[in-house]
């Protein structure tokens, strides 16, 4: 049990569902619990919060034991230094936004308050909402208040249970930047439950994949996304996350150049200034391979790469190819026939043509 | 002619005293029962719920008869009260109070239970993750959110106690200043052919009942609008 991690062992048998996980997660940054509905990700989060007691379970968070049933230790949720943001609005309807925010803060001893009231307001952009009642807030505003309310308890761990799932795309886009700021500006570890790979790709540093109550993979985001041994359910939407830096704006063509370790890619002109970090996601289905550098192609982004390995994918006509582009992992989805015709196998040098890049944030 | 004579007035005072004390007692006794009924997963929930609701369907005379037996010299409660040195409860004001509490119980428990159920699990969990312990959560979240239920329960409990007759007659009898409440007094007036006296009291009851229902509907209407 190290001081710098979250260690959790939970098993539960409910009717029609069983959970059996043993997790060793980093004690900092954003860890995403990803899986389809029914995979047990919310149950894991509720066990971490103590809202459910998994019999015989164990949980330590950066050195503090919250549950150790062998020793008869189980802290109630209100005794755990955590923040919890629920999927749907959970603001107290009889209190104004200000009173909601103060509810948790005033229950924390003054010397443990690390997040300031003004700081939380500013971080979530809710300064103008203080006097309102929850019923007069939009869904996105409610979630921002709920996040600020959780932060104001200065938690040692912040749990977010699909905080964006109940919102439409517009509201999601309204909140995501605030979540990114949490990540960048506070040193509170986040456990983020989601079934959206886009959200995960945008926010997470570390990824845990859950399926039917079992952990099927876990590791740093980039490494885990390119693992070829995962079941088809995850490879359907397979893709990688690439950390880039804005290299230049080429206004004449309305393009922005993004630099990464494997080369450079061009995207439609971005508002971020040169030098900014930008995450983007490249889907395996948007990457095709050629053996020689294509001379005449309309595809703008072509980077050299080396084949690491290949794996079967769904449907069976396809295979996934794991590539290394100057240290950045990439995935390509090509047909089995193309693989055989081009003789694609580990160690081969190829050119990856990237048809589309989705920018996160 | 005086609208209300001194006997009438003492019946009115007694009725108000009985209804007020019954309501206060029921808020203390009924709230934990309502909380338990709203939260429990126990198989006893149906049984306890049915027992609490029994006065809704039983003729008051039946309830009154059994309470008379139980609180009487041979009944278990009667033996207990005698052993405790408080004497027998039937035909006393405390006896009437005990009867009223049972009789009006569902009118307080059910609105409060519904209000507790409507709050759901989520606000309680949210409060727990914001460092509020169970008692803290109950007073800072549950009570304010269930306020309409408490108000409805209190009004119905009070009004229903004011309106009871059969159970009063069975347990309390008809002792001026001790157990003779308005409904019994009206009955006495009618028996004695004092229709004018009966009108004053009966008319007052109609007005009272109407005002209670009006306040209930107005209040619930506005709070429903606010909720949605």
Coordinates of C-alpha atoms in Angstrom, one line a residue:
Chain A
X1 CA 0.0 0.0 0.0
X2 CA 1.8 3.1 -1.2
X3 CA 1.0 6.6 -0.3
X4 CA 0.7 7.7 -3.9
X5 CA -2.0 5.4 -5.2
X6 CA -5.6 4.3 -4.9
X7 CA -5.9 0.6 -4.1
X8 CA -9.3 -1.0 -4.3
X9 CA -10.6 -4.5 -4.0
X10 CA -14.4 -4.9 -4.3
X11 CA -16.6 -7.9 -5.0
X12 CA -20.3 -7.9 -4.9
X13 CA -22.9 -10.4 -6.0
X14 CA -26.3 -8.8 -6.8
X15 CA -29.2 -10.4 -8.6
X16 CA -28.2 -10.6 -12.2
X17 CA -24.9 -8.7 -11.7
X18 CA -21.6 -9.4 -10.0
X19 CA -18.6 -7.2 -9.5
X20 CA -15.2 -8.5 -8.9
X21 CA -12.4 -6.0 -9.3
X22 CA -8.9 -5.3 -8.0
X23 CA -7.7 -1.9 -8.9
X24 CA -4.4 -0.1 -8.5
X25 CA -4.8 3.4 -9.7
X26 CA -2.5 6.4 -9.7
X27 CA -3.1 8.8 -6.8
X28 CA -3.1 11.9 -9.1
X29 CA -4.5 13.0 -12.4
X30 CA -7.7 11.8 -14.1
X31 CA -8.5 8.1 -14.1
X32 CA -11.4 7.1 -16.4
X33 CA -13.5 4.1 -15.6
X34 CA -14.8 3.2 -19.0
X35 CA -17.3 0.6 -20.0
X36 CA -20.7 0.0 -21.5
X37 CA -23.8 0.3 -19.3
X38 CA -24.0 -2.6 -17.0
X39 CA -20.2 -2.9 -16.8
X40 CA -20.1 -2.0 -13.2
X41 CA -18.4 1.3 -13.4
X42 CA -20.9 3.3 -11.4
X43 CA -21.0 0.5 -8.8
X44 CA -17.2 0.7 -8.4
X45 CA -17.6 4.5 -7.9
X46 CA -20.3 4.0 -5.3
X47 CA -18.2 1.5 -3.5
X48 CA -15.3 4.0 -3.4
X49 CA -17.7 6.6 -2.0
X50 CA -19.0 4.1 0.6
X51 CA -22.5 4.4 -0.7
X52 CA -22.4 0.7 -1.1
X53 CA -20.4 -1.6 1.1
X54 CA -18.8 -4.5 -0.8
X55 CA -18.4 -7.2 1.8
X56 CA -14.8 -8.1 2.4
X57 CA -13.6 -5.1 0.4
X58 CA -10.6 -3.0 0.8
X59 CA -9.9 0.6 -0.2
X60 CA -7.0 3.0 0.5
X61 CA -6.6 6.4 -1.0
X62 CA -3.1 7.9 -1.0
X63 CA -2.3 6.1 2.3
X64 CA -5.6 6.6 4.1
X65 CA -7.6 3.4 4.6
X66 CA -11.3 4.0 4.0
X67 CA -12.4 0.4 4.0
X68 CA -10.7 -2.8 5.3
X69 CA -13.3 -5.3 6.2
X70 CA -10.8 -7.7 7.6
X71 CA -9.9 -5.1 10.2
X72 CA -13.5 -4.1 10.6
X73 CA -12.8 -0.6 9.1
X74 CA -15.5 1.0 7.1
X75 CA -15.9 4.8 7.0
X76 CA -19.4 6.1 6.2
X77 CA -19.5 8.4 3.1
X78 CA -19.7 11.5 5.3
X79 CA -16.4 10.5 7.0
X80 CA -14.5 10.2 3.8
X81 CA -12.8 13.2 2.3
X82 CA -14.3 12.9 -1.1
X83 CA -16.4 14.8 -3.5
X84 CA -19.1 13.1 -5.6
X85 CA -20.8 14.5 -8.7
X86 CA -23.8 12.5 -9.7
X87 CA -25.1 11.8 -13.2
X88 CA -28.2 14.0 -12.8
X89 CA -28.5 17.2 -10.9
X90 CA -28.4 16.5 -7.2
X91 CA -28.6 20.1 -5.9
X92 CA -30.8 20.7 -2.9
X93 CA -34.0 22.2 -4.3
X94 CA -34.8 24.2 -1.1
X95 CA -31.4 26.0 -1.1
X96 CA -30.0 28.7 -3.3
X97 CA -26.9 28.1 -5.3
X98 CA -24.9 29.9 -2.6
X99 CA -26.3 27.8 0.2
X100 CA -25.8 24.7 -1.9
X101 CA -22.1 25.6 -2.3
X102 CA -21.7 26.4 1.4
X103 CA -23.4 23.2 2.5
X104 CA -20.4 21.0 2.1
X105 CA -17.8 23.7 2.8
X106 CA -19.1 24.7 6.2
X107 CA -19.0 21.0 7.3
X108 CA -15.3 20.8 6.7
X109 CA -13.0 22.1 9.4
X110 CA -11.6 25.5 8.5
X111 CA -8.0 24.3 8.5
X112 CA -8.8 21.6 5.9
X113 CA -10.3 24.0 3.4
X114 CA -7.9 24.3 0.5
X115 CA -10.3 25.3 -2.3
X116 CA -11.5 28.9 -1.8
X117 CA -15.1 30.0 -2.4
X118 CA -14.1 32.6 -5.0
X119 CA -11.7 30.2 -6.6
X120 CA -14.4 27.5 -7.1
X121 CA -16.8 30.1 -8.5
X122 CA -14.2 31.3 -10.9
X123 CA -13.1 27.9 -11.9
X124 CA -16.6 26.8 -12.9
X125 CA -17.8 30.2 -14.1
X126 CA -20.8 30.4 -11.8
X127 CA -20.3 33.8 -10.1
X128 CA -23.6 35.2 -11.5
X129 CA -25.8 32.3 -10.3
X130 CA -25.4 32.6 -6.5
X131 CA -28.8 34.0 -5.7
X132 CA -30.7 31.6 -7.9
X133 CA -32.5 28.4 -6.9
X134 CA -31.7 25.2 -8.7
X135 CA -35.0 25.0 -10.5
X136 CA -34.0 28.2 -12.4
X137 CA -30.7 26.8 -13.7
X138 CA -30.1 25.0 -17.0
X139 CA -28.8 21.5 -16.9
X140 CA -25.3 22.6 -17.6
X141 CA -25.3 25.2 -14.9
X142 CA -26.6 22.7 -12.4
X143 CA -23.8 20.4 -13.1
X144 CA -21.2 23.1 -12.8
X145 CA -22.7 24.1 -9.4
X146 CA -22.6 20.5 -8.4
X147 CA -19.0 20.2 -9.3
X148 CA -18.1 23.4 -7.5
X149 CA -20.1 22.2 -4.4
X150 CA -18.1 19.0 -4.4
X151 CA -14.8 20.9 -4.8
X152 CA -15.5 23.2 -1.9
X153 CA -15.2 20.3 0.5
X154 CA -11.5 20.2 -0.6
X155 CA -11.7 16.5 -1.2
X156 CA -8.8 14.2 -1.4
X157 CA -10.5 12.4 -4.2
X158 CA -13.2 13.7 -6.6
X159 CA -15.6 11.1 -8.1
X160 CA -17.6 12.0 -11.2
X161 CA -20.3 9.6 -12.3
X162 CA -21.0 10.4 -15.9
X163 CA -21.5 14.1 -15.1
X164 CA -22.3 14.9 -18.7
X165 CA -24.5 12.0 -19.7
X166 CA -27.8 13.7 -19.0
X167 CA -26.8 16.7 -21.1
X168 CA -27.0 17.4 -24.8
X169 CA -23.9 18.0 -26.9
X170 CA -24.1 21.7 -26.6
X171 CA -24.2 21.6 -22.8
X172 CA -21.4 19.0 -22.8
X173 CA -19.2 21.3 -24.7
X174 CA -20.1 24.0 -22.2
X175 CA -18.8 21.9 -19.3
X176 CA -15.8 20.0 -20.7
X177 CA -13.5 23.0 -20.7
X178 CA -14.2 23.4 -17.0
X179 CA -13.4 19.8 -16.3
X180 CA -10.1 20.2 -18.2
X181 CA -9.3 23.2 -16.0
X182 CA -9.9 21.1 -12.9
X183 CA -7.4 18.7 -14.3
X184 CA -4.9 21.4 -15.0
X185 CA -5.3 23.7 -12.0
X186 CA -6.0 21.5 -9.0
X187 CA -4.0 18.6 -7.7
X188 CA -7.1 16.6 -6.7
X189 CA -7.2 13.1 -8.2
X190 CA -10.3 12.5 -10.3
X191 CA -12.1 9.2 -10.8
X192 CA -14.3 9.8 -13.9
X193 CA -16.9 7.3 -15.0
X194 CA -18.0 7.5 -18.6
X195 CA -19.2 5.4 -21.5
X196 CA -18.1 8.1 -24.0
X197 CA -14.7 7.5 -25.5
X198 CA -14.6 11.1 -26.6
X199 CA -14.9 12.4 -23.1
X200 CA -12.3 9.9 -21.8
X201 CA -9.9 10.7 -24.6
X202 CA -10.2 14.4 -23.8
X203 CA -9.8 14.2 -20.0
X204 CA -8.2 11.0 -18.9
X205 CA -4.6 10.3 -18.1
X206 CA -5.2 6.7 -17.0
X207 CA -7.8 4.3 -18.3
X208 CA -9.6 1.4 -16.7
X209 CA -11.8 -0.7 -18.9
X210 CA -14.6 -2.6 -17.2
X211 CA -16.9 -5.2 -18.7
X212 CA -19.5 -7.3 -16.9
X213 CA -18.2 -6.3 -13.5
X214 CA -14.6 -7.3 -14.4
X215 CA -11.6 -5.2 -15.1
X216 CA -10.4 -6.1 -18.6
X217 CA -7.5 -3.6 -18.9
X218 CA -6.0 -0.7 -17.2
X219 CA -3.0 1.5 -17.8
X220 CA -1.9 4.9 -19.1
X221 CA -4.4 6.3 -21.6
X222 CA -2.3 6.2 -24.8
X223 CA -0.9 2.7 -24.1
X224 CA -4.2 1.2 -23.2
X225 CA -6.0 2.6 -26.2
X226 CA -3.7 0.8 -28.6
X227 CA -3.8 -2.5 -26.9
X228 CA -4.8 -5.1 -29.5
X229 CA -5.9 -7.8 -27.1
X230 CA -9.1 -6.2 -26.0
X231 CA -12.5 -7.5 -27.0
X232 CA -14.3 -6.3 -30.1
X233 CA -16.7 -4.1 -28.2
X234 CA -13.8 -1.7 -27.6
X235 CA -12.1 -2.0 -31.0
X236 CA -15.2 -1.0 -32.9
X237 CA -14.5 2.6 -31.9
X238 CA -10.8 2.1 -31.7
X239 CA -8.5 5.0 -32.0
X240 CA -5.6 6.8 -30.3
X241 CA -5.1 10.0 -28.5
X242 CA -2.2 12.1 -29.6
X243 CA -0.7 14.9 -27.6
X244 CA 0.3 17.8 -29.9
X245 CA 1.6 21.3 -29.7
X246 CA 0.2 24.0 -31.9
X247 CA 3.2 24.7 -34.2
X248 CA 2.0 27.4 -36.6
X249 CA -1.1 28.9 -38.2
X250 CA -1.1 29.0 -42.0
X251 CA -3.8 31.6 -42.5
X252 CA -3.6 31.6 -46.3
X253 CA -4.9 28.0 -46.4
X254 CA -6.9 28.4 -43.1
X255 CA -4.9 25.6 -41.6
X256 CA -3.1 25.0 -38.2
X257 CA 0.0 22.8 -38.0
X258 CA 0.1 20.5 -35.0
X259 CA 3.5 19.0 -34.0
X260 CA 3.9 15.7 -32.3
X261 CA 6.7 13.3 -31.8
X262 CA 5.9 11.4 -35.0
X263 CA 5.8 14.4 -37.3
X264 CA 3.1 17.0 -38.0
X265 CA -0.5 17.1 -39.0
X266 CA -2.6 19.9 -40.4
X267 CA -6.1 20.7 -39.2
X268 CA -8.6 23.4 -39.9
X269 CA -7.5 26.7 -38.4
X270 CA -7.7 26.6 -34.5
X271 CA -8.2 29.5 -32.1
X272 CA -5.4 28.3 -29.7
X273 CA -2.2 30.2 -29.9
X274 CA 1.1 28.8 -31.0
X275 CA 2.7 26.7 -28.3
X276 CA -0.6 25.5 -26.7
X277 CA -1.0 21.8 -26.0
X278 CA -3.8 20.2 -27.8
X279 CA -5.1 16.7 -27.6
X280 CA -6.5 15.0 -30.7
X281 CA -8.0 11.7 -31.4
X282 CA -7.3 9.7 -34.5
X283 CA -9.7 6.8 -35.2
X284 CA -8.3 3.6 -36.5
X285 CA -10.9 3.7 -39.3
X286 CA -9.5 7.0 -40.5
X287 CA -6.0 5.7 -41.0
X288 CA -4.9 3.8 -44.1
X289 CA -1.5 2.5 -45.0
X290 CA 0.8 2.6 -48.0
X291 CA 4.2 1.0 -48.5
X292 CA 5.7 4.0 -50.4
X293 CA 5.2 7.6 -49.7
X294 CA 2.1 8.6 -51.7
X295 CA 3.1 11.3 -54.2
X296 CA -0.3 12.2 -55.6
X297 CA -3.0 12.1 -52.9
X298 CA -5.6 14.5 -51.6
X299 CA -4.9 13.4 -48.1
X300 CA -2.9 16.1 -46.3
X301 CA -1.6 14.2 -43.4
X302 CA 0.8 11.4 -44.1
X303 CA 3.3 10.3 -41.5
X304 CA 6.0 7.6 -41.6
X305 CA 5.5 4.8 -39.1
X306 CA 6.7 1.3 -38.2
X307 CA 4.3 -1.7 -37.8
X308 CA 4.4 -3.1 -34.2
X309 CA 1.8 -5.8 -34.7
X310 CA -1.6 -6.7 -36.0
X311 CA -4.8 -8.2 -34.6
X312 CA -8.1 -9.5 -35.7
X313 CA -11.0 -7.1 -35.5
X314 CA -14.7 -7.0 -36.0
X315 CA -16.1 -7.5 -38.6
X316 CA -13.8 -10.3 -39.6
X317 CA -12.9 -8.6 -42.9
X318 CA -10.8 -6.2 -40.9
X319 CA -7.7 -6.2 -38.9
X320 CA -6.2 -3.6 -36.6
X321 CA -2.6 -2.5 -37.1
X322 CA -0.6 -1.1 -34.3
X323 CA 2.0 1.4 -35.5
X324 CA 4.7 3.5 -34.0
X325 CA 5.2 7.0 -35.4
X326 CA 8.3 8.4 -33.9
X327 CA 7.3 7.3 -30.4
X328 CA 3.6 8.1 -30.8
X329 CA 1.3 5.0 -31.1
X330 CA -1.2 4.9 -33.9
X331 CA -3.9 2.4 -34.9
X332 CA -5.0 1.7 -38.4
X333 CA -8.0 -0.4 -39.4
X334 CA -7.5 -2.1 -42.8
X335 CA -9.0 -5.1 -44.5
X336 CA -7.5 -8.5 -44.0
X337 CA -7.0 -8.7 -47.8
X338 CA -5.0 -5.4 -47.8
X339 CA -2.8 -6.7 -45.0
X340 CA -2.0 -9.9 -46.9
X341 CA -1.5 -8.1 -50.2
X342 CA 0.8 -5.5 -48.8
X343 CA 2.5 -8.1 -46.6
X344 CA 2.0 -6.0 -43.5
X345 CA 3.8 -7.5 -40.5
X346 CA 5.8 -6.4 -37.5
X347 CA 8.8 -4.3 -38.2
X348 CA 7.7 -3.1 -41.7
X349 CA 8.1 0.6 -42.5
X350 CA 4.9 2.1 -43.9
X351 CA 3.2 5.5 -44.4
X352 CA 0.1 6.2 -42.5
X353 CA -2.4 8.4 -44.3
X354 CA -4.7 10.2 -41.8
X355 CA -8.0 11.1 -43.3
X356 CA -9.5 12.8 -40.2
X357 CA -8.5 14.1 -36.9
X358 CA -10.9 15.0 -34.1
X359 CA -9.7 17.7 -31.9
X360 CA -10.5 17.5 -28.2
X361 CA -11.1 20.7 -26.5
Chain B
X1 CA -80.2 34.3 22.9
X2 CA -76.4 33.7 23.4
X3 CA -74.9 32.0 20.4
X4 CA -72.7 29.8 22.6
X5 CA -73.3 29.2 26.3
X6 CA -70.5 28.3 28.7
X7 CA -70.9 24.6 28.2
X8 CA -70.6 25.1 24.5
X9 CA -67.5 27.2 24.9
X10 CA -65.8 24.7 27.2
X11 CA -66.5 22.0 24.6
X12 CA -64.9 24.2 21.9
X13 CA -61.8 24.8 24.1
X14 CA -61.5 21.1 24.9
X15 CA -61.8 20.2 21.3
X16 CA -59.0 22.7 20.3
X17 CA -56.8 21.4 23.2
X18 CA -57.4 17.8 22.2
X19 CA -56.7 18.4 18.5
X20 CA -53.6 20.5 19.2
X21 CA -52.0 18.0 21.6
X22 CA -52.9 15.1 19.3
X23 CA -51.3 16.9 16.4
X24 CA -48.1 17.6 18.3
X25 CA -47.9 14.1 19.6
X26 CA -48.5 12.7 16.2
X27 CA -45.7 14.7 14.6
X28 CA -43.3 13.3 17.2
X29 CA -44.6 9.7 17.0
X30 CA -45.7 9.7 13.4
X31 CA -42.4 11.0 11.9
X32 CA -40.2 8.1 12.8
X33 CA -42.9 5.7 11.7
X34 CA -43.3 7.5 8.4
X35 CA -39.5 7.5 8.0
X36 CA -39.2 3.8 8.7
X37 CA -42.1 3.1 6.3
X38 CA -40.6 5.2 3.6
X39 CA -37.1 3.8 3.8
X40 CA -37.4 0.2 5.0
X41 CA -36.9 -2.9 2.8
X42 CA -38.2 -5.0 5.6
X43 CA -41.0 -7.5 5.0
X44 CA -42.8 -6.0 8.0
X45 CA -43.4 -2.8 6.0
X46 CA -46.8 -4.1 4.7
X47 CA -47.9 -5.2 8.1
X48 CA -47.0 -2.0 9.9
X49 CA -48.4 0.1 7.1
X50 CA -51.7 -1.7 7.2
X51 CA -51.9 -1.4 11.0
X52 CA -51.3 2.4 10.8
X53 CA -53.9 2.7 8.0
X54 CA -56.6 0.6 9.8
X55 CA -58.5 3.6 11.3
X56 CA -59.2 4.8 7.8
X57 CA -61.6 1.9 7.2
X58 CA -62.7 0.8 10.7
X59 CA -65.8 2.3 12.2
X60 CA -64.6 4.5 15.1
X61 CA -66.9 2.6 17.4
X62 CA -65.0 -0.6 16.7
X63 CA -61.6 1.0 17.4
X64 CA -63.1 2.8 20.5
X65 CA -64.6 -0.5 21.8
X66 CA -61.3 -2.4 21.6
X67 CA -59.4 0.5 23.1
X68 CA -61.9 0.6 25.9
X69 CA -61.3 -3.1 26.5
X70 CA -57.5 -2.8 26.3
X71 CA -57.3 0.3 28.5
X72 CA -59.9 -1.0 31.0
X73 CA -59.2 -2.6 34.4
X74 CA -58.8 -6.1 32.8
X75 CA -56.9 -5.0 29.7
X76 CA -53.1 -5.1 29.4
X77 CA -52.8 -1.3 29.1
X78 CA -55.2 -0.8 31.9
X79 CA -53.2 -3.1 34.2
X80 CA -50.0 -1.3 33.2
X81 CA -51.4 2.2 33.9
X82 CA -52.7 1.0 37.2
X83 CA -49.4 -0.5 38.1
X84 CA -47.7 2.7 37.2
X85 CA -50.1 4.5 39.5
X86 CA -51.8 6.7 36.9
X87 CA -55.1 4.9 37.3
X88 CA -57.4 4.0 34.4
X89 CA -57.5 5.9 31.1
X90 CA -61.1 5.4 29.9
X91 CA -63.3 8.4 30.5
X92 CA -60.4 10.8 31.1
X93 CA -58.8 13.4 28.9
X94 CA -55.5 11.5 28.6
X95 CA -57.5 8.4 27.6
X96 CA -59.2 10.5 24.9
X97 CA -55.8 11.8 23.8
X98 CA -54.4 8.2 23.4
X99 CA -57.5 7.2 21.4
X100 CA -57.2 10.3 19.1
X101 CA -53.5 9.6 18.5
X102 CA -54.3 6.1 17.2
X103 CA -57.4 7.3 15.3
X104 CA -55.7 10.2 13.5
X105 CA -52.4 8.4 13.0
X106 CA -52.8 7.6 9.2
X107 CA -53.7 11.2 8.5
X108 CA -50.3 12.4 9.7
X109 CA -48.2 9.4 8.8
X110 CA -49.3 9.0 5.2
X111 CA -48.6 12.6 3.9
X112 CA -45.3 12.6 5.7
X113 CA -44.4 9.2 4.4
X114 CA -45.3 10.3 0.9
X115 CA -43.2 13.4 1.2
X116 CA -40.2 11.3 2.5
X117 CA -40.6 8.9 -0.4
X118 CA -40.8 11.7 -2.9
X119 CA -37.4 13.0 -1.8
X120 CA -35.7 9.8 -3.0
X121 CA -32.3 8.5 -2.3
X122 CA -30.3 11.0 -4.2
X123 CA -30.4 14.1 -1.9
X124 CA -29.5 11.9 1.0
X125 CA -26.5 10.5 -0.8
X126 CA -25.5 13.9 -2.0
X127 CA -25.6 15.2 1.6
X128 CA -23.5 12.2 2.8
X129 CA -20.8 13.0 0.3
X130 CA -20.9 16.6 1.5
X131 CA -19.9 15.4 5.1
X132 CA -23.4 15.5 6.6
X133 CA -24.1 12.6 9.0
X134 CA -27.5 11.0 9.2
X135 CA -29.1 13.3 11.8
X136 CA -27.6 16.4 10.2
X137 CA -29.0 15.2 6.8
X138 CA -32.4 14.6 8.4
X139 CA -32.7 18.1 9.8
X140 CA -30.9 20.1 7.1
X141 CA -32.3 18.2 4.0
X142 CA -35.2 15.9 4.8
X143 CA -37.3 18.1 7.0
X144 CA -37.2 21.2 4.8
X145 CA -37.8 19.1 1.6
X146 CA -40.7 17.3 3.3
X147 CA -42.3 20.5 4.7
X148 CA -45.4 20.3 2.5
X149 CA -46.0 16.8 3.8
X150 CA -45.6 17.9 7.4
X151 CA -47.9 20.7 6.9
X152 CA -50.5 18.6 5.2
X153 CA -50.2 15.9 7.9
X154 CA -50.5 18.5 10.7
X155 CA -53.6 20.1 9.2
X156 CA -55.3 16.8 8.4
X157 CA -54.4 15.3 11.8
X158 CA -55.8 18.4 13.6
X159 CA -59.0 18.6 11.5
X160 CA -59.6 14.9 11.8
X161 CA -59.3 15.0 15.5
X162 CA -61.7 17.9 15.7
X163 CA -64.2 15.8 13.7
X164 CA -64.1 12.6 15.6
X165 CA -67.2 11.4 17.4
X166 CA -67.6 7.7 17.8
X167 CA -64.3 7.0 19.4
X168 CA -64.8 9.9 21.8
X169 CA -68.1 8.6 22.9
X170 CA -66.6 5.1 23.4
X171 CA -63.5 6.0 25.3
X172 CA -64.2 9.4 26.7
X173 CA -67.9 9.3 27.4
X174 CA -69.6 12.6 27.8
X175 CA -68.1 14.4 30.8
X176 CA -68.4 18.2 30.6
X177 CA -65.0 19.9 30.6
X178 CA -63.1 16.6 30.5
X179 CA -64.2 14.6 27.5
X180 CA -67.2 16.5 26.1
X181 CA -65.9 17.8 22.7
X182 CA -67.9 19.8 20.1
X183 CA -69.1 16.9 18.1
X184 CA -70.6 15.3 21.2
X185 CA -72.0 18.6 22.4
X186 CA -73.8 19.0 19.1
X187 CA -75.3 15.5 19.5
X188 CA -76.5 16.5 23.0
X189 CA -78.1 19.7 21.7
X190 CA -79.9 17.7 19.0
X191 CA -81.1 15.1 21.5
X192 CA -82.5 17.9 23.6
X193 CA -84.2 19.5 20.6
X194 CA -81.9 22.6 21.0
X195 CA -81.6 23.1 17.3
X196 CA -80.5 26.8 17.5
X197 CA -77.6 25.9 19.8
X198 CA -76.8 22.9 17.5
X199 CA -76.7 25.3 14.5
X200 CA -74.2 27.6 16.0
X201 CA -71.7 24.7 16.7
X202 CA -72.5 22.8 13.5
X203 CA -72.2 25.9 11.4
X204 CA -68.9 26.7 13.0
X205 CA -67.7 23.2 12.2
X206 CA -68.7 23.5 8.6
X207 CA -66.8 26.8 8.3
X208 CA -63.8 25.4 10.1
X209 CA -63.7 22.3 7.9
X210 CA -64.1 24.4 4.8
X211 CA -61.3 26.8 5.8
X212 CA -59.0 23.8 6.5
X213 CA -59.6 22.2 3.1
X214 CA -59.3 25.6 1.4
X215 CA -55.9 26.3 3.0
X216 CA -54.8 22.7 2.1
X217 CA -55.8 23.0 -1.5
X218 CA -54.4 26.5 -1.9
X219 CA -51.2 25.6 -0.3
X220 CA -50.7 22.3 -2.1
X221 CA -51.6 23.9 -5.4
X222 CA -48.9 26.6 -5.0
X223 CA -46.3 24.2 -3.8
X224 CA -46.9 21.8 -6.6
X225 CA -46.5 24.6 -9.1
X226 CA -43.2 25.6 -7.4
X227 CA -41.9 22.0 -7.6
X228 CA -42.5 21.6 -11.3

